[in-house]
Amino acid sequence: MAGEHTDCGTGASGGGEPEVSDSLRTFGAFVQALREHAGLSREEFGTLVGFSKHTVASVEQGRRMPDIDFVEGAEPHLGNTGALRAAAPHLSRKPGLASWFRQWARLEASAISLYTYECRVVPGLLQTEAYARAVSLNVPPLPDPAELEQRIAARLARQELLAVTRKPPTAFSFIVEQAVLERCTGGKDVTRELLDHLVELVERNYNVELQVMPTVSLSHAGMDGPMQLAETPDNRWFAYSEGQQNGRLITHAKEISLLHQRYAKLRSQALTPEESLSLLKRLRGAL
């Protein structure tokens, strides 16, 4: 992903609220002004949106990253202009994460199902440290050493989500283009390690399904590019798409339904998980 190339659209650097930033302060002041214009106290507003008055205060003071539920719940009671919804993806700073990826990372951290189709790089959740480093050093501008280490650490930290010890374990589906695996990013040694890692991960983690989209395919439902879909614990679905220096969180049901259709089609067009594992081993053996 583009975020995976740059500020790490594939890595969370840990929990906790982001440090106070100008964007959070501005968003909070905007929420407070709209709330007061509506004649609501923090407690009254919190009751309407399903959050405590303390959470409302934290958002308004720029100390808390607003949850998607907060933003969606606030809109109808603060004019329903869509302004909060439009502003939310641009909020906060979180070390190691691209600005456009942060909101998705928060959703991803609690997802019970996560689907990923990638045609540019191996998804960050599946990367090795050496591969992550090679990817980061391939896309200008080059990071300084401290920033590079921060990106890689954030990316690897996110891989804790793959653990089968999570309760419940997240169900992962990955579809990756064969050409991405054959590109040999970082060289043969890096690729050998990557393929070994993928084989071990698939064989060890029963919650991870990996399918390879063959290079030669008469039909392909992913022509519009990468996509991700996430199911939250309350069974709501969100989607995410990313391009050059930007990303978009998708909340509209019709768009999400369309991406579900495309992903389902991709699953039927890709190699089966068993065929994909066999291909990974053949690619590894050929290096």
PDB file of C-alpha atoms in Angstrom:
ATOM      1  CA  MET A   1       0.000   0.000   0.000  1.00  0.00           C
ATOM      2  CA  ALA A   2       1.105   3.526  -0.461  1.00  0.00           C
ATOM      3  CA  GLY A   3       0.822   4.006   3.262  1.00  0.00           C
ATOM      4  CA  GLU A   4       2.889   0.876   3.658  1.00  0.00           C
ATOM      5  CA  HIS A   5       5.568   2.419   1.456  1.00  0.00           C
ATOM      6  CA  THR A   6       5.767   5.666   3.345  1.00  0.00           C
ATOM      7  CA  ASP A   7       4.568   6.420   6.853  1.00  0.00           C
ATOM      8  CA  CYS A   8       3.491   2.856   7.358  1.00  0.00           C
ATOM      9  CA  GLY A   9      -0.069   2.330   6.374  1.00  0.00           C
ATOM     10  CA  THR A  10       0.666  -1.100   7.768  1.00  0.00           C
ATOM     11  CA  GLY A  11       1.805  -0.539  11.276  1.00  0.00           C
ATOM     12  CA  ALA A  12       0.342   0.544  14.565  1.00  0.00           C
ATOM     13  CA  SER A  13       2.834   1.736  17.102  1.00  0.00           C
ATOM     14  CA  GLY A  14       0.768   0.733  20.082  1.00  0.00           C
ATOM     15  CA  GLY A  15      -2.328   1.774  21.917  1.00  0.00           C
ATOM     16  CA  GLY A  16      -3.285   4.959  23.668  1.00  0.00           C
ATOM     17  CA  GLU A  17      -4.534   8.271  22.452  1.00  0.00           C
ATOM     18  CA  PRO A  18      -2.503  10.335  19.994  1.00  0.00           C
ATOM     19  CA  GLU A  19      -0.618  13.340  21.188  1.00  0.00           C
ATOM     20  CA  VAL A  20      -2.507  16.624  20.974  1.00  0.00           C
ATOM     21  CA  SER A  21      -2.190  18.152  17.528  1.00  0.00           C
ATOM     22  CA  ASP A  22      -3.518  21.235  15.815  1.00  0.00           C
ATOM     23  CA  SER A  23      -5.965  19.133  13.820  1.00  0.00           C
ATOM     24  CA  LEU A  24      -7.396  17.554  16.980  1.00  0.00           C
ATOM     25  CA  ARG A  25      -7.679  20.919  18.703  1.00  0.00           C
ATOM     26  CA  THR A  26      -9.410  22.430  15.672  1.00  0.00           C
ATOM     27  CA  PHE A  27     -11.821  19.515  15.337  1.00  0.00           C
ATOM     28  CA  GLY A  28     -12.591  19.650  19.063  1.00  0.00           C
ATOM     29  CA  ALA A  29     -13.242  23.385  18.986  1.00  0.00           C
ATOM     30  CA  PHE A  30     -15.559  22.873  16.019  1.00  0.00           C
ATOM     31  CA  VAL A  31     -17.517  20.159  17.873  1.00  0.00           C
ATOM     32  CA  GLN A  32     -17.800  22.370  20.938  1.00  0.00           C
ATOM     33  CA  ALA A  33     -19.024  25.363  18.934  1.00  0.00           C
ATOM     34  CA  LEU A  34     -21.665  23.268  17.167  1.00  0.00           C
ATOM     35  CA  ARG A  35     -22.755  21.660  20.426  1.00  0.00           C
ATOM     36  CA  GLU A  36     -23.143  25.005  22.164  1.00  0.00           C
ATOM     37  CA  HIS A  37     -24.978  26.408  19.144  1.00  0.00           C
ATOM     38  CA  ALA A  38     -27.408  23.493  19.465  1.00  0.00           C
ATOM     39  CA  GLY A  39     -27.951  24.420  23.115  1.00  0.00           C
ATOM     40  CA  LEU A  40     -26.662  21.122  24.466  1.00  0.00           C
ATOM     41  CA  SER A  41     -24.533  20.539  27.549  1.00  0.00           C
ATOM     42  CA  ARG A  42     -21.720  18.023  27.296  1.00  0.00           C
ATOM     43  CA  GLU A  43     -23.774  15.561  29.329  1.00  0.00           C
ATOM     44  CA  GLU A  44     -26.855  16.004  27.123  1.00  0.00           C
ATOM     45  CA  PHE A  45     -24.817  15.692  23.954  1.00  0.00           C
ATOM     46  CA  GLY A  46     -22.996  12.639  25.303  1.00  0.00           C
ATOM     47  CA  THR A  47     -26.300  10.927  26.034  1.00  0.00           C
ATOM     48  CA  LEU A  48     -27.464  11.562  22.470  1.00  0.00           C
ATOM     49  CA  VAL A  49     -24.316  10.148  20.848  1.00  0.00           C
ATOM     50  CA  GLY A  50     -23.762   7.337  23.356  1.00  0.00           C
ATOM     51  CA  PHE A  51     -20.583   8.638  25.024  1.00  0.00           C
ATOM     52  CA  SER A  52     -19.869  10.022  28.486  1.00  0.00           C
ATOM     53  CA  LYS A  53     -19.524  13.739  29.121  1.00  0.00           C
ATOM     54  CA  HIS A  54     -15.871  13.069  29.924  1.00  0.00           C
ATOM     55  CA  THR A  55     -15.297  11.600  26.459  1.00  0.00           C
ATOM     56  CA  VAL A  56     -17.039  14.596  24.912  1.00  0.00           C
ATOM     57  CA  ALA A  57     -14.766  16.897  26.910  1.00  0.00           C
ATOM     58  CA  SER A  58     -11.664  14.987  25.805  1.00  0.00           C
ATOM     59  CA  VAL A  59     -12.656  15.288  22.145  1.00  0.00           C
ATOM     60  CA  GLU A  60     -13.480  18.966  22.451  1.00  0.00           C
ATOM     61  CA  GLN A  61     -10.170  19.677  24.168  1.00  0.00           C
ATOM     62  CA  GLY A  62      -8.230  17.864  21.459  1.00  0.00           C
ATOM     63  CA  ARG A  63      -7.009  15.148  23.816  1.00  0.00           C
ATOM     64  CA  ARG A  64      -8.874  12.232  22.260  1.00  0.00           C
ATOM     65  CA  MET A  65      -9.136  10.861  18.741  1.00  0.00           C
ATOM     66  CA  PRO A  66     -12.893  10.683  18.048  1.00  0.00           C
ATOM     67  CA  ASP A  67     -14.199   7.199  17.287  1.00  0.00           C
ATOM     68  CA  ILE A  68     -16.085   6.691  14.045  1.00  0.00           C
ATOM     69  CA  ASP A  69     -19.219   6.033  16.122  1.00  0.00           C
ATOM     70  CA  PHE A  70     -18.721   9.397  17.823  1.00  0.00           C
ATOM     71  CA  VAL A  71     -18.494  11.209  14.482  1.00  0.00           C
ATOM     72  CA  GLU A  72     -21.441   9.387  12.947  1.00  0.00           C
ATOM     73  CA  GLY A  73     -23.524   9.853  16.099  1.00  0.00           C
ATOM     74  CA  ALA A  74     -22.695  13.543  16.372  1.00  0.00           C
ATOM     75  CA  GLU A  75     -23.625  14.504  12.816  1.00  0.00           C
ATOM     76  CA  PRO A  76     -27.451  14.321  13.178  1.00  0.00           C
ATOM     77  CA  HIS A  77     -27.382  16.404  16.365  1.00  0.00           C
ATOM     78  CA  LEU A  78     -24.934  19.046  15.132  1.00  0.00           C
ATOM     79  CA  GLY A  79     -26.553  20.117  11.896  1.00  0.00           C
ATOM     80  CA  ASN A  80     -26.044  16.983   9.772  1.00  0.00           C
ATOM     81  CA  THR A  81     -23.816  18.913   7.345  1.00  0.00           C
ATOM     82  CA  GLY A  82     -21.270  16.142   6.861  1.00  0.00           C
ATOM     83  CA  ALA A  83     -18.481  18.485   7.983  1.00  0.00           C
ATOM     84  CA  LEU A  84     -17.406  16.307  10.907  1.00  0.00           C
ATOM     85  CA  ARG A  85     -17.439  13.207   8.733  1.00  0.00           C
ATOM     86  CA  ALA A  86     -15.309  14.938   6.123  1.00  0.00           C
ATOM     87  CA  ALA A  87     -12.810  16.262   8.675  1.00  0.00           C
ATOM     88  CA  ALA A  88     -12.350  13.080  10.722  1.00  0.00           C
ATOM     89  CA  PRO A  89      -9.982  11.211   8.328  1.00  0.00           C
ATOM     90  CA  HIS A  90      -7.454  14.057   8.572  1.00  0.00           C
ATOM     91  CA  LEU A  91      -7.126  14.034  12.346  1.00  0.00           C
ATOM     92  CA  SER A  92      -4.233  13.494  14.733  1.00  0.00           C
ATOM     93  CA  ARG A  93      -0.707  12.258  14.567  1.00  0.00           C
ATOM     94  CA  LYS A  94       0.445   8.796  15.492  1.00  0.00           C
ATOM     95  CA  PRO A  95       4.133   7.886  15.183  1.00  0.00           C
ATOM     96  CA  GLY A  96       4.906   5.466  12.371  1.00  0.00           C
ATOM     97  CA  LEU A  97       1.537   5.720  10.660  1.00  0.00           C
ATOM     98  CA  ALA A  98       0.624   7.631   7.549  1.00  0.00           C
ATOM     99  CA  SER A  99      -1.898  10.340   8.387  1.00  0.00           C
ATOM    100  CA  TRP A 100      -4.475   8.896   6.012  1.00  0.00           C
ATOM    101  CA  PHE A 101      -4.112   5.405   7.507  1.00  0.00           C
ATOM    102  CA  ARG A 102      -4.578   6.128  11.204  1.00  0.00           C
ATOM    103  CA  GLN A 103      -8.342   5.871  11.366  1.00  0.00           C
ATOM    104  CA  TRP A 104      -8.297   2.558   9.504  1.00  0.00           C
ATOM    105  CA  ALA A 105      -5.588   1.268  11.868  1.00  0.00           C
ATOM    106  CA  ARG A 106      -7.914   1.898  14.803  1.00  0.00           C
ATOM    107  CA  LEU A 107     -10.675  -0.111  13.117  1.00  0.00           C
ATOM    108  CA  GLU A 108      -8.278  -2.855  12.139  1.00  0.00           C
ATOM    109  CA  ALA A 109      -7.064  -3.275  15.714  1.00  0.00           C
ATOM    110  CA  SER A 110     -10.474  -4.473  16.898  1.00  0.00           C
ATOM    111  CA  ALA A 111     -11.747  -6.132  13.705  1.00  0.00           C
ATOM    112  CA  ILE A 112     -13.083  -9.680  13.905  1.00  0.00           C
ATOM    113  CA  SER A 113     -12.721 -10.177  10.129  1.00  0.00           C
ATOM    114  CA  LEU A 114     -10.245  -8.491   7.817  1.00  0.00           C
ATOM    115  CA  TYR A 115     -10.038  -8.955   4.047  1.00  0.00           C
ATOM    116  CA  THR A 116      -7.143  -7.562   2.016  1.00  0.00           C
ATOM    117  CA  TYR A 117      -6.470  -7.556  -1.721  1.00  0.00           C
ATOM    118  CA  GLU A 118      -3.068  -6.186  -2.717  1.00  0.00           C
ATOM    119  CA  CYS A 119      -1.448  -5.809  -6.125  1.00  0.00           C
ATOM    120  CA  ARG A 120       1.533  -3.556  -5.279  1.00  0.00           C
ATOM    121  CA  VAL A 121       3.371  -4.939  -2.261  1.00  0.00           C
ATOM    122  CA  VAL A 122       2.979  -7.770   0.209  1.00  0.00           C
ATOM    123  CA  PRO A 123       0.466  -6.502   2.808  1.00  0.00           C
ATOM    124  CA  GLY A 124       2.135  -4.996   5.852  1.00  0.00           C
ATOM    125  CA  LEU A 125       0.627  -7.578   8.191  1.00  0.00           C
ATOM    126  CA  LEU A 126       2.563 -10.253   6.274  1.00  0.00           C
ATOM    127  CA  GLN A 127       5.880  -8.468   5.813  1.00  0.00           C
ATOM    128  CA  THR A 128       9.231  -9.402   7.347  1.00  0.00           C
ATOM    129  CA  GLU A 129      11.447  -6.719   8.813  1.00  0.00           C
ATOM    130  CA  ALA A 130      13.872  -6.946   5.888  1.00  0.00           C
ATOM    131  CA  TYR A 131      11.077  -6.691   3.330  1.00  0.00           C
ATOM    132  CA  ALA A 132       9.505  -3.746   5.163  1.00  0.00           C
ATOM    133  CA  ARG A 133      12.874  -2.003   5.137  1.00  0.00           C
ATOM    134  CA  ALA A 134      13.363  -2.648   1.413  1.00  0.00           C
ATOM    135  CA  VAL A 135       9.892  -1.341   0.592  1.00  0.00           C
ATOM    136  CA  SER A 136      10.429   1.793   2.686  1.00  0.00           C
ATOM    137  CA  LEU A 137      13.742   2.520   0.977  1.00  0.00           C
ATOM    138  CA  ASN A 138      12.312   2.086  -2.520  1.00  0.00           C
ATOM    139  CA  VAL A 139       9.831   4.958  -2.526  1.00  0.00           C
ATOM    140  CA  PRO A 140      11.013   8.592  -2.437  1.00  0.00           C
ATOM    141  CA  PRO A 141      11.483  10.633  -0.406  1.00  0.00           C
ATOM    142  CA  LEU A 142      13.867   8.474   1.588  1.00  0.00           C
ATOM    143  CA  PRO A 143      13.258   8.627   5.349  1.00  0.00           C
ATOM    144  CA  ASP A 144      15.980   9.572   7.784  1.00  0.00           C
ATOM    145  CA  PRO A 145      17.273   6.625   9.890  1.00  0.00           C
ATOM    146  CA  ALA A 146      15.136   7.409  12.941  1.00  0.00           C
ATOM    147  CA  GLU A 147      11.972   7.742  10.868  1.00  0.00           C
ATOM    148  CA  LEU A 148      12.749   4.512   9.021  1.00  0.00           C
ATOM    149  CA  GLU A 149      13.106   2.570  12.262  1.00  0.00           C
ATOM    150  CA  GLN A 150       9.865   4.088  13.541  1.00  0.00           C
ATOM    151  CA  ARG A 151       7.991   2.994  10.433  1.00  0.00           C
ATOM    152  CA  ILE A 152       9.323  -0.540  10.590  1.00  0.00           C
ATOM    153  CA  ALA A 153       8.628  -0.885  14.309  1.00  0.00           C
ATOM    154  CA  ALA A 154       5.066   0.338  13.797  1.00  0.00           C
ATOM    155  CA  ARG A 155       4.515  -2.070  10.929  1.00  0.00           C
ATOM    156  CA  LEU A 156       5.794  -5.085  12.820  1.00  0.00           C
ATOM    157  CA  ALA A 157       3.799  -4.142  15.926  1.00  0.00           C
ATOM    158  CA  ARG A 158       0.588  -4.431  13.930  1.00  0.00           C
ATOM    159  CA  GLN A 159       1.346  -8.079  13.220  1.00  0.00           C
ATOM    160  CA  GLU A 160       0.292  -8.943  16.760  1.00  0.00           C
ATOM    161  CA  LEU A 161      -3.216  -8.839  15.311  1.00  0.00           C
ATOM    162  CA  LEU A 162      -2.501 -12.148  13.550  1.00  0.00           C
ATOM    163  CA  ALA A 163      -2.113 -14.060  16.822  1.00  0.00           C
ATOM    164  CA  VAL A 164      -4.468 -16.995  17.342  1.00  0.00           C
ATOM    165  CA  THR A 165      -4.401 -16.213  21.077  1.00  0.00           C
ATOM    166  CA  ARG A 166      -6.592 -13.131  20.540  1.00  0.00           C
ATOM    167  CA  LYS A 167     -10.135 -13.706  21.797  1.00  0.00           C
ATOM    168  CA  PRO A 168     -11.645 -14.266  19.398  1.00  0.00           C
ATOM    169  CA  PRO A 169      -8.875 -14.568  16.802  1.00  0.00           C
ATOM    170  CA  THR A 170      -9.399 -12.239  13.878  1.00  0.00           C
ATOM    171  CA  ALA A 171     -10.305 -14.087  10.667  1.00  0.00           C
ATOM    172  CA  PHE A 172      -7.915 -12.932   7.935  1.00  0.00           C
ATOM    173  CA  SER A 173      -8.223 -13.337   4.192  1.00  0.00           C
ATOM    174  CA  PHE A 174      -5.397 -12.093   1.974  1.00  0.00           C
ATOM    175  CA  ILE A 175      -5.290 -12.106  -1.821  1.00  0.00           C
ATOM    176  CA  VAL A 176      -1.906 -11.117  -3.256  1.00  0.00           C
ATOM    177  CA  GLU A 177      -0.818 -10.882  -6.875  1.00  0.00           C
ATOM    178  CA  GLN A 178       1.757 -13.463  -7.939  1.00  0.00           C
ATOM    179  CA  ALA A 179       3.810 -10.721  -9.596  1.00  0.00           C
ATOM    180  CA  VAL A 180       4.295  -9.062  -6.183  1.00  0.00           C
ATOM    181  CA  LEU A 181       5.878 -12.236  -4.830  1.00  0.00           C
ATOM    182  CA  GLU A 182       8.077 -12.671  -7.907  1.00  0.00           C
ATOM    183  CA  ARG A 183       9.333  -9.083  -7.962  1.00  0.00           C
ATOM    184  CA  CYS A 184      12.209  -9.963  -5.629  1.00  0.00           C
ATOM    185  CA  THR A 185      11.976  -6.669  -3.740  1.00  0.00           C
ATOM    186  CA  GLY A 186      15.139  -6.256  -1.673  1.00  0.00           C
ATOM    187  CA  GLY A 187      16.932  -9.091  -3.451  1.00  0.00           C
ATOM    188  CA  LYS A 188      16.899 -12.882  -3.317  1.00  0.00           C
ATOM    189  CA  ASP A 189      17.840 -13.196   0.347  1.00  0.00           C
ATOM    190  CA  VAL A 190      15.011 -10.887   1.392  1.00  0.00           C
ATOM    191  CA  THR A 191      12.576 -12.758  -0.852  1.00  0.00           C
ATOM    192  CA  ARG A 192      13.635 -16.167   0.461  1.00  0.00           C
ATOM    193  CA  GLU A 193      13.029 -14.997   4.017  1.00  0.00           C
ATOM    194  CA  LEU A 194       9.691 -13.502   3.019  1.00  0.00           C
ATOM    195  CA  LEU A 195       8.472 -16.686   1.337  1.00  0.00           C
ATOM    196  CA  ASP A 196       9.617 -18.802   4.295  1.00  0.00           C
ATOM    197  CA  HIS A 197       7.723 -16.441   6.580  1.00  0.00           C
ATOM    198  CA  LEU A 198       4.539 -16.658   4.503  1.00  0.00           C
ATOM    199  CA  VAL A 199       4.649 -20.463   4.376  1.00  0.00           C
ATOM    200  CA  GLU A 200       5.210 -20.694   8.130  1.00  0.00           C
ATOM    201  CA  LEU A 201       2.470 -18.161   8.868  1.00  0.00           C
ATOM    202  CA  VAL A 202      -0.125 -19.940   6.737  1.00  0.00           C
ATOM    203  CA  GLU A 203       0.748 -23.351   8.152  1.00  0.00           C
ATOM    204  CA  ARG A 204       0.851 -22.131  11.770  1.00  0.00           C
ATOM    205  CA  ASN A 205      -2.056 -19.664  11.942  1.00  0.00           C
ATOM    206  CA  TYR A 206      -5.393 -21.326  11.253  1.00  0.00           C
ATOM    207  CA  ASN A 207      -7.035 -17.881  11.203  1.00  0.00           C
ATOM    208  CA  VAL A 208      -4.988 -16.718   8.199  1.00  0.00           C
ATOM    209  CA  GLU A 209      -6.042 -17.590   4.659  1.00  0.00           C
ATOM    210  CA  LEU A 210      -3.692 -16.555   1.849  1.00  0.00           C
ATOM    211  CA  GLN A 211      -4.595 -16.825  -1.827  1.00  0.00           C
ATOM    212  CA  VAL A 212      -2.399 -15.898  -4.769  1.00  0.00           C
ATOM    213  CA  MET A 213      -3.887 -14.304  -7.872  1.00  0.00           C
ATOM    214  CA  PRO A 214      -2.020 -15.907 -10.777  1.00  0.00           C
ATOM    215  CA  THR A 215      -0.187 -13.665 -13.214  1.00  0.00           C
ATOM    216  CA  VAL A 216      -2.089 -15.167 -16.147  1.00  0.00           C
ATOM    217  CA  SER A 217      -5.828 -14.877 -15.556  1.00  0.00           C
ATOM    218  CA  LEU A 218      -8.584 -14.452 -18.137  1.00  0.00           C
ATOM    219  CA  SER A 219     -10.818 -12.628 -15.648  1.00  0.00           C
ATOM    220  CA  HIS A 220      -9.899 -10.353 -12.778  1.00  0.00           C
ATOM    221  CA  ALA A 221     -12.305  -8.464 -10.498  1.00  0.00           C
ATOM    222  CA  GLY A 222      -9.575  -6.347  -8.898  1.00  0.00           C
ATOM    223  CA  MET A 223      -8.736  -4.110 -11.834  1.00  0.00           C
ATOM    224  CA  ASP A 224      -9.605  -0.980  -9.853  1.00  0.00           C
ATOM    225  CA  GLY A 225      -6.826  -1.643  -7.366  1.00  0.00           C
ATOM    226  CA  PRO A 226      -6.234  -2.676  -3.758  1.00  0.00           C
ATOM    227  CA  MET A 227      -8.998  -2.844  -1.188  1.00  0.00           C
ATOM    228  CA  GLN A 228      -9.542  -3.765   2.439  1.00  0.00           C
ATOM    229  CA  LEU A 229     -12.703  -4.724   4.292  1.00  0.00           C
ATOM    230  CA  ALA A 230     -13.087  -4.969   8.063  1.00  0.00           C
ATOM    231  CA  GLU A 231     -15.883  -6.301  10.267  1.00  0.00           C
ATOM    232  CA  THR A 232     -16.180  -4.783  13.744  1.00  0.00           C
ATOM    233  CA  PRO A 233     -17.215  -6.706  16.887  1.00  0.00           C
ATOM    234  CA  ASP A 234     -20.761  -5.370  16.462  1.00  0.00           C
ATOM    235  CA  ASN A 235     -20.808  -6.800  12.915  1.00  0.00           C
ATOM    236  CA  ARG A 236     -20.547  -3.504  11.076  1.00  0.00           C
ATOM    237  CA  TRP A 237     -18.410  -3.407   7.937  1.00  0.00           C
ATOM    238  CA  PHE A 238     -16.023  -0.688   6.805  1.00  0.00           C
ATOM    239  CA  ALA A 239     -13.708  -0.506   3.817  1.00  0.00           C
ATOM    240  CA  TYR A 240     -10.498   1.257   2.923  1.00  0.00           C
ATOM    241  CA  SER A 241      -8.820   2.109  -0.357  1.00  0.00           C
ATOM    242  CA  GLU A 242      -5.483   3.762  -0.915  1.00  0.00           C
ATOM    243  CA  GLY A 243      -3.472   5.454  -3.643  1.00  0.00           C
ATOM    244  CA  GLN A 244      -0.509   7.779  -4.021  1.00  0.00           C
ATOM    245  CA  GLN A 245      -0.153   9.756  -0.782  1.00  0.00           C
ATOM    246  CA  ASN A 246      -3.775   9.303   0.209  1.00  0.00           C
ATOM    247  CA  GLY A 247      -6.279   6.867   1.589  1.00  0.00           C
ATOM    248  CA  ARG A 248     -10.044   6.793   2.008  1.00  0.00           C
ATOM    249  CA  LEU A 249     -12.151   5.229   4.725  1.00  0.00           C
ATOM    250  CA  ILE A 250     -15.402   3.987   3.193  1.00  0.00           C
ATOM    251  CA  THR A 251     -18.523   3.900   5.351  1.00  0.00           C
ATOM    252  CA  HIS A 252     -21.366   3.982   2.822  1.00  0.00           C
ATOM    253  CA  ALA A 253     -23.246   0.681   2.668  1.00  0.00           C
ATOM    254  CA  LYS A 254     -23.597   0.654  -1.136  1.00  0.00           C
ATOM    255  CA  GLU A 255     -19.876   1.125  -1.710  1.00  0.00           C
ATOM    256  CA  ILE A 256     -19.023  -1.518   0.866  1.00  0.00           C
ATOM    257  CA  SER A 257     -21.469  -3.929  -0.743  1.00  0.00           C
ATOM    258  CA  LEU A 258     -19.816  -3.349  -4.120  1.00  0.00           C
ATOM    259  CA  LEU A 259     -16.365  -4.071  -2.682  1.00  0.00           C
ATOM    260  CA  HIS A 260     -17.712  -7.211  -1.024  1.00  0.00           C
ATOM    261  CA  GLN A 261     -18.918  -8.390  -4.420  1.00  0.00           C
ATOM    262  CA  ARG A 262     -15.549  -7.708  -5.982  1.00  0.00           C
ATOM    263  CA  TYR A 263     -13.662  -9.406  -3.185  1.00  0.00           C
ATOM    264  CA  ALA A 264     -15.894 -12.477  -3.387  1.00  0.00           C
ATOM    265  CA  LYS A 265     -15.229 -12.647  -7.119  1.00  0.00           C
ATOM    266  CA  LEU A 266     -11.484 -12.304  -6.551  1.00  0.00           C
ATOM    267  CA  ARG A 267     -11.594 -15.206  -4.102  1.00  0.00           C
ATOM    268  CA  SER A 268     -13.156 -17.396  -6.749  1.00  0.00           C
ATOM    269  CA  GLN A 269     -10.625 -16.292  -9.383  1.00  0.00           C
ATOM    270  CA  ALA A 270      -7.471 -16.672  -7.263  1.00  0.00           C
ATOM    271  CA  LEU A 271      -5.689 -19.935  -6.568  1.00  0.00           C
ATOM    272  CA  THR A 272      -7.169 -21.884  -3.668  1.00  0.00           C
ATOM    273  CA  PRO A 273      -5.358 -21.616  -0.325  1.00  0.00           C
ATOM    274  CA  GLU A 274      -3.868 -25.074  -0.906  1.00  0.00           C
ATOM    275  CA  GLU A 275      -2.730 -24.190  -4.434  1.00  0.00           C
ATOM    276  CA  SER A 276      -1.358 -20.891  -3.158  1.00  0.00           C
ATOM    277  CA  LEU A 277       0.697 -22.592  -0.454  1.00  0.00           C
ATOM    278  CA  SER A 278       2.102 -24.973  -3.033  1.00  0.00           C
ATOM    279  CA  LEU A 279       3.040 -22.026  -5.262  1.00  0.00           C
ATOM    280  CA  LEU A 280       4.792 -20.255  -2.371  1.00  0.00           C
ATOM    281  CA  LYS A 281       6.910 -23.350  -1.785  1.00  0.00           C
ATOM    282  CA  ARG A 282       7.763 -23.639  -5.483  1.00  0.00           C
ATOM    283  CA  LEU A 283       8.758 -19.983  -5.667  1.00  0.00           C
ATOM    284  CA  ARG A 284      10.931 -20.466  -2.593  1.00  0.00           C
ATOM    285  CA  GLY A 285      12.567 -23.538  -4.075  1.00  0.00           C
ATOM    286  CA  ALA A 286      13.359 -21.728  -7.311  1.00  0.00           C
ATOM    287  CA  LEU A 287      15.459 -19.035  -5.564  1.00  0.00           C
TER     288      LEU A 287
END
